[in-house]
Short mmCIF file of C-alpha atoms in Angstrom, two decimals:
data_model
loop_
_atom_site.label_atom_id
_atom_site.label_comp_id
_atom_site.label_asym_id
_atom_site.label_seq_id
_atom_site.Cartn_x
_atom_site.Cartn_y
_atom_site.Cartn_z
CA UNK A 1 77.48 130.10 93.47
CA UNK A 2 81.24 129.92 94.27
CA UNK A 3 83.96 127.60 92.82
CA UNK A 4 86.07 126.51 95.88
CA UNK A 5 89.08 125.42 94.32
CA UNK A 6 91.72 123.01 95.40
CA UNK A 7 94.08 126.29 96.15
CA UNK A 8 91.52 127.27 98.69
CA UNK A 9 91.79 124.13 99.94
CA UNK A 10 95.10 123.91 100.86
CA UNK A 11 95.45 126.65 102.36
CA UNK A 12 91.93 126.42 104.43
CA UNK A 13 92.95 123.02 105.40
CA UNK A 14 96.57 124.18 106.81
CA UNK A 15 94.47 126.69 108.72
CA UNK A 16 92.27 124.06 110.45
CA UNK A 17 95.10 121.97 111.08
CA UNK A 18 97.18 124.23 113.46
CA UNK A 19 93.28 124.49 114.94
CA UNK A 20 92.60 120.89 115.19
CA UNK A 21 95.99 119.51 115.99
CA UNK A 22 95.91 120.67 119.84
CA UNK A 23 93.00 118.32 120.05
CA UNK A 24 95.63 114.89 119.11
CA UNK A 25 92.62 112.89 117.91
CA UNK A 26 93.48 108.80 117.47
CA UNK A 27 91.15 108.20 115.02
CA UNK A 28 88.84 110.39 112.45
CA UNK A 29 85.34 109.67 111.28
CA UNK A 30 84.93 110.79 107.83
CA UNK A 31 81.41 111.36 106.48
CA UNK A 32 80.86 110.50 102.83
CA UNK A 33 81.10 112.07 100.19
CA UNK A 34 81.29 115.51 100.87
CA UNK A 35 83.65 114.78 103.87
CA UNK A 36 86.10 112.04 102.01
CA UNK A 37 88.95 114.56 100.55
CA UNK A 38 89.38 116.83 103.77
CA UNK A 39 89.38 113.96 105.80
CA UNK A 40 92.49 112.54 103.84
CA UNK A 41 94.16 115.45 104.15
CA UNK A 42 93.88 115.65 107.72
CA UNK A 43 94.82 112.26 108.32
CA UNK A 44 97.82 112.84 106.26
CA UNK A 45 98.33 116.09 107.66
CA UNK A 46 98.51 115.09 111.36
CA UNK A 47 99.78 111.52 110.29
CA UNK A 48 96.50 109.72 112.36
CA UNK A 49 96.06 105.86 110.94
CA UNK A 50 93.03 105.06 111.67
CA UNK A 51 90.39 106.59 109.52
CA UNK A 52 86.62 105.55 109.36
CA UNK A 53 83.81 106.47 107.43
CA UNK A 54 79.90 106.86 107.63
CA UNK A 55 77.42 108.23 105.04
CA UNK A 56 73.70 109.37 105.85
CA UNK A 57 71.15 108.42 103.16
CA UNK A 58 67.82 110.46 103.12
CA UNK A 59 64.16 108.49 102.78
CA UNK A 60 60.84 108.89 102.71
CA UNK A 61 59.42 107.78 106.16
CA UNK A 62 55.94 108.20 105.68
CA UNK A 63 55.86 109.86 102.24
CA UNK A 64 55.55 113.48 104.34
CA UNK A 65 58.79 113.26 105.98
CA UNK A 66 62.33 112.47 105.63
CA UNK A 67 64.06 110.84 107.71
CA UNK A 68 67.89 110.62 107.87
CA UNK A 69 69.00 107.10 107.87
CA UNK A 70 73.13 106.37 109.31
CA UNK A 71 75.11 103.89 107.20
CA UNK A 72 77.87 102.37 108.32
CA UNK A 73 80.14 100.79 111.52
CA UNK A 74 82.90 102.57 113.44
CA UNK A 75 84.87 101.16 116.15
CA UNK A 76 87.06 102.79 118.95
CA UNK A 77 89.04 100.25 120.66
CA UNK A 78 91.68 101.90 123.15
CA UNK A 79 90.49 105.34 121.38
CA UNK A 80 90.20 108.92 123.52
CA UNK A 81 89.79 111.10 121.68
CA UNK A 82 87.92 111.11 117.51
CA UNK A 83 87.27 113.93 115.04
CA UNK A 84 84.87 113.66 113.10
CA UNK A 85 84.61 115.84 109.69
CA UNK A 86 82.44 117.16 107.15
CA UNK A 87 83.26 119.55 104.25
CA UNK A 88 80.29 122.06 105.65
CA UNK A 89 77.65 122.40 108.47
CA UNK A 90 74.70 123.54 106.06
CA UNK A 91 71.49 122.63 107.62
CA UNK A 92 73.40 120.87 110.14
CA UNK A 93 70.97 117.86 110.53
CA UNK A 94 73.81 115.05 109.61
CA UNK A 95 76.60 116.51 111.99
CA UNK A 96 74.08 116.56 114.03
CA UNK A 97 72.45 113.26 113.79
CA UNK A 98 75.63 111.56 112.97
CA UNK A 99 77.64 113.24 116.34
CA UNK A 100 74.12 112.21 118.51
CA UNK A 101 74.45 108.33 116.99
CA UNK A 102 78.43 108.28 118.35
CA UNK A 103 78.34 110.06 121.72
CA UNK A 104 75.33 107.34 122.19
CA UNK A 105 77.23 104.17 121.29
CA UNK A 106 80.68 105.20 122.19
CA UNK A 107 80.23 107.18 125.64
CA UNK A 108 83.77 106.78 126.61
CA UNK A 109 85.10 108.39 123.76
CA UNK A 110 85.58 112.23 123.67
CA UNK A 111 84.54 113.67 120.07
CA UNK A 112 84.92 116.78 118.26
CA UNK A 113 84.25 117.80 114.97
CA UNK A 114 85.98 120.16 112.39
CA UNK A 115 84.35 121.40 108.68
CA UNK A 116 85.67 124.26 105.88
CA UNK A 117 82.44 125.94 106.31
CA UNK A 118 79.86 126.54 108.58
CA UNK A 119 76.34 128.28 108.07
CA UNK A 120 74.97 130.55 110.98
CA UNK A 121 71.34 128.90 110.28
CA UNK A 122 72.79 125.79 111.03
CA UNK A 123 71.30 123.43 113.98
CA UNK A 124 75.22 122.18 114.89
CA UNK A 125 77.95 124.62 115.08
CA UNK A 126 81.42 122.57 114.64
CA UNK A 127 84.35 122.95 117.25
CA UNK A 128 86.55 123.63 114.61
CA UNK A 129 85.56 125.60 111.12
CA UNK A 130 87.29 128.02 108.64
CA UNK A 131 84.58 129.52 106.74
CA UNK A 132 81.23 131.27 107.22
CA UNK A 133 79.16 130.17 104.06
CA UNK A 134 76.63 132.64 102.63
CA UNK A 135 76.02 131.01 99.30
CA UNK A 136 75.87 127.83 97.50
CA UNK A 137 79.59 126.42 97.35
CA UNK A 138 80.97 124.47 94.60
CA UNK A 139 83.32 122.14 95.57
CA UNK A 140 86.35 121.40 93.40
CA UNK A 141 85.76 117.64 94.06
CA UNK A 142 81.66 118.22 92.63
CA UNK A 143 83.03 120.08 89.95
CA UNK A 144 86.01 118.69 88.40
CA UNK A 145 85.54 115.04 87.62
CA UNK A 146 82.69 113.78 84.75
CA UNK A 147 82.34 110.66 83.66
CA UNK A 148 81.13 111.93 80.16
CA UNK B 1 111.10 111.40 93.39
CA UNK B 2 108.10 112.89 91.45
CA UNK B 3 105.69 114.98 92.83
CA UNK B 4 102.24 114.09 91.45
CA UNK B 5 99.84 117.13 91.64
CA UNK B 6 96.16 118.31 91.73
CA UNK B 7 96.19 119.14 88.42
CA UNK B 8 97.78 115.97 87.17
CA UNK B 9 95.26 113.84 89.25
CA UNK B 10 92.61 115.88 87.56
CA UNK B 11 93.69 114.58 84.48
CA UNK B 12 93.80 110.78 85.53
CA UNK B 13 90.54 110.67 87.22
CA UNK B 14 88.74 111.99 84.34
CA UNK B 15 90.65 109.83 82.18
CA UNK B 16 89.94 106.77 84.36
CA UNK B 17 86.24 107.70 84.95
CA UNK B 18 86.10 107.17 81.12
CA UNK B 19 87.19 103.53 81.19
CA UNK B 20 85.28 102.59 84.42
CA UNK B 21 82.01 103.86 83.48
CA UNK B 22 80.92 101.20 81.25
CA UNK B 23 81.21 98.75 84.80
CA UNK B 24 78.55 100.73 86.66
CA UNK B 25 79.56 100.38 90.08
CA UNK B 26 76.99 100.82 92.29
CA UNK B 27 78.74 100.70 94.56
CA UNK B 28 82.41 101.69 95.96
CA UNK B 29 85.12 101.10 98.71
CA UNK B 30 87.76 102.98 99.23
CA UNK B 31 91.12 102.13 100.72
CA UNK B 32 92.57 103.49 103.13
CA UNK B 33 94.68 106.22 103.45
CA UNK B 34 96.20 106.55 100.20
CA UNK B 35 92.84 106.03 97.99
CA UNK B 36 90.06 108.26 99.45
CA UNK B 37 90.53 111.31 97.30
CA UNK B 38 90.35 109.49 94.32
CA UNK B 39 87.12 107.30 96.12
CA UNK B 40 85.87 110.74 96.56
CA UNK B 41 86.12 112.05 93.07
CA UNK B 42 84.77 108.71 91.51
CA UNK B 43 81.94 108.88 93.44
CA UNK B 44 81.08 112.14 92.42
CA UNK B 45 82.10 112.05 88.69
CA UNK B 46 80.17 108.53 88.55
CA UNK B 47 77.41 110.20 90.72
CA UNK B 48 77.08 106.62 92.64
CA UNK B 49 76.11 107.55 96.60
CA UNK B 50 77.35 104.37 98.04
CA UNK B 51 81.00 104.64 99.28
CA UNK B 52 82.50 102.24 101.82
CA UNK B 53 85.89 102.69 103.09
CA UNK B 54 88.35 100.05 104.26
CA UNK B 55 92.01 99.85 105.47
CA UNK B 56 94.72 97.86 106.20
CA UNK B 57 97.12 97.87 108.90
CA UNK B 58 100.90 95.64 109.07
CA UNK B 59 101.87 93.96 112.00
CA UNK B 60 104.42 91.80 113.96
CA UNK B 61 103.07 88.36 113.65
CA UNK B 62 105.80 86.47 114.90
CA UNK B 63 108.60 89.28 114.95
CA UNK B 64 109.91 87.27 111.77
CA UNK B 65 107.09 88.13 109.54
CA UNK B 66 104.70 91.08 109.31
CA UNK B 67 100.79 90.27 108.51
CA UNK B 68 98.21 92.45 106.90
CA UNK B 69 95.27 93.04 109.13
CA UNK B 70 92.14 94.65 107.42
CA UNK B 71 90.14 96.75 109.58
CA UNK B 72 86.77 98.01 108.36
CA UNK B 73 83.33 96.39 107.54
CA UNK B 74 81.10 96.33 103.83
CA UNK B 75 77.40 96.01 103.48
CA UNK B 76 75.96 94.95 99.83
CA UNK B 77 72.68 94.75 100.67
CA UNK B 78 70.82 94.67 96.59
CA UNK B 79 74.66 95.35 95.11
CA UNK B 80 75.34 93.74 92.07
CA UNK B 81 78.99 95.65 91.08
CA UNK B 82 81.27 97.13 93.25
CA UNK B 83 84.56 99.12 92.56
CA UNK B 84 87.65 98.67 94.57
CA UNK B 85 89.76 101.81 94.87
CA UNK B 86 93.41 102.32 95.58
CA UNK B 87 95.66 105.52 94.95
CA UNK B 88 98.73 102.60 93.66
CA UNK B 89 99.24 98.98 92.73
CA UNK B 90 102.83 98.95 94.62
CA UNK B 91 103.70 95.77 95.95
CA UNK B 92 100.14 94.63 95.25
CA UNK B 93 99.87 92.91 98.75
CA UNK B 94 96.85 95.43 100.30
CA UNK B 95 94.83 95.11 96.77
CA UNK B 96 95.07 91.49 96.85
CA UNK B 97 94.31 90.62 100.26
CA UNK B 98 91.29 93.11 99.91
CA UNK B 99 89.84 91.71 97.07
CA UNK B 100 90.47 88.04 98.01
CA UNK B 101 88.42 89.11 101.65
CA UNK B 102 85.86 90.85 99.17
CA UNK B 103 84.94 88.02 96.99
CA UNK B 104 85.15 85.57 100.10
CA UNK B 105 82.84 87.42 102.19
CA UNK B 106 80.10 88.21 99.39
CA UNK B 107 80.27 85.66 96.79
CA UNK B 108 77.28 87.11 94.71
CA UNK B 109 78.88 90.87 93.98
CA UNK B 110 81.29 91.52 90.77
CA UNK B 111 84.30 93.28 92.56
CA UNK B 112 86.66 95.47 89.84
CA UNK B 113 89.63 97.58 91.21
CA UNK B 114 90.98 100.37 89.83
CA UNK B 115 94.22 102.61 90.96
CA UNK B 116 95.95 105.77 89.42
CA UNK B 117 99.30 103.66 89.13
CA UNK B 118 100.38 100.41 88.68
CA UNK B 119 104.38 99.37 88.97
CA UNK B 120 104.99 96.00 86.94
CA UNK B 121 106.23 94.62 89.97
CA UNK B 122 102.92 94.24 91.95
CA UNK B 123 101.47 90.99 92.97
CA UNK B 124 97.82 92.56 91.57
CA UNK B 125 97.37 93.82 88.65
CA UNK B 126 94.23 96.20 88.78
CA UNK B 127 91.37 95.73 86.29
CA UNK B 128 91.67 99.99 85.55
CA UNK B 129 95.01 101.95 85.62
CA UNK B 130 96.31 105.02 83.59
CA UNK B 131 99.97 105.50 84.97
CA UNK B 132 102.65 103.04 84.73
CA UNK B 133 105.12 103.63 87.76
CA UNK B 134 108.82 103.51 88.01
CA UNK B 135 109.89 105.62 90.87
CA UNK B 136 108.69 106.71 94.19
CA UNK B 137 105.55 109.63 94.18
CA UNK B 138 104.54 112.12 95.88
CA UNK B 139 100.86 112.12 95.83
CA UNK B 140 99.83 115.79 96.78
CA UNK B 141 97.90 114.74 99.72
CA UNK B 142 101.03 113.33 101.67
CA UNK B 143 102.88 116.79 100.47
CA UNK B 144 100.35 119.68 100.53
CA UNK B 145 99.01 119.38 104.17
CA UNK B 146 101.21 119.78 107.37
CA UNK B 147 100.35 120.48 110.83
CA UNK B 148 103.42 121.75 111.73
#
């Protein structure tokens, strides 16, 4: 297990935005939690407004499989182009599911996505990524904060 | 000018964590740019699943008068107490419409707020704060992340 630390941060998330910037997305989807702090600093970083959120919950379908469940609403009114981010594409199922869900309900609008780290066994591959992952990460942002 | 660092927001998170604990949230929204990396670490130092974001944007009304317009939608489907989260209590204006919206639209759910700073001037005054404010900051995430 690795500590990613805010350090690595900033500089990994300078690195995606000369990447991600030729793109000039209008809006970004954030997808919460592990999502929430990059996708601040992007928004900051290439001084985009409009920021929107979704979260994907996990739950027992039929007690032998999960299914992945979408929460939330976006909306792209007069919007080309979106980015959509995710701190890492580790399985890949909720980039996945999440990227299916938009192109399906918002076929006008051109998306692309962008994560720190991307696994090679993932089922989704991100335009934009930094980092191959080979281990568990541990995120400054899962690390850092307690509540006792 | 100050500039307000990781390490210092580190510091105030964990400290505010402490105090908003005993509320159990179970659920939280996050505003907009300025308060999703603090949303973020709540979530995870509060280990609570359920973050909503919303926003607020200003504009002409009249060319006389500017209006807040709050973009963004919340679900509290079996929520009893929700946290409202905001990087600053400035003028107050985007906590208090937000909140007044909030308790409008779902009558049944205890909303708290809580921000990193609060300036004595503000309209609100948030239930949880650590830092008093007296001059302009600069919050790491405006600073630390450029795309040019």
């Amino acid at each position: 297990m690795k500590y990613y630390s805010y350090d690595s941060f900033k500089t990994d998330t300078n690195r995606l935005l000369l990447e991600i910037k030729e793109f000039e997305p209008e809006a970004l989807v954030g997808i919460a939690r592990g999502g929430l702090t990059l996708s601040h600093a992007v928004v900051e970083g290439l001084n985009v407004r409009n920021i929107q959120t979704l979260s994907t919950q996990l739950y027992d379908k039929t007690q032998k499989r999960e299914a992945l469940c979408i929460k939330g609403f976006c909306e792209f009114e007069n919007i080309q182009r979106v980015l959509v981010i995710d701190d890492i594409a580790d399985s890949g199922d909720t980039l996945k599911a999440i990227i299916k869900m938009l192109r399906t309900k918002h076929p006008k609008v051109e998306f692309k996505t962008a994560t720190l780290f991307y696994k090679k066994t993932s089922v989704y591959k991100p335009d934009f990524w930094i980092n191959e992952a080979d281990d568990w990460i541990d995120f400054f942002w899962e690390r850092d904060f307690k509540s006792n």
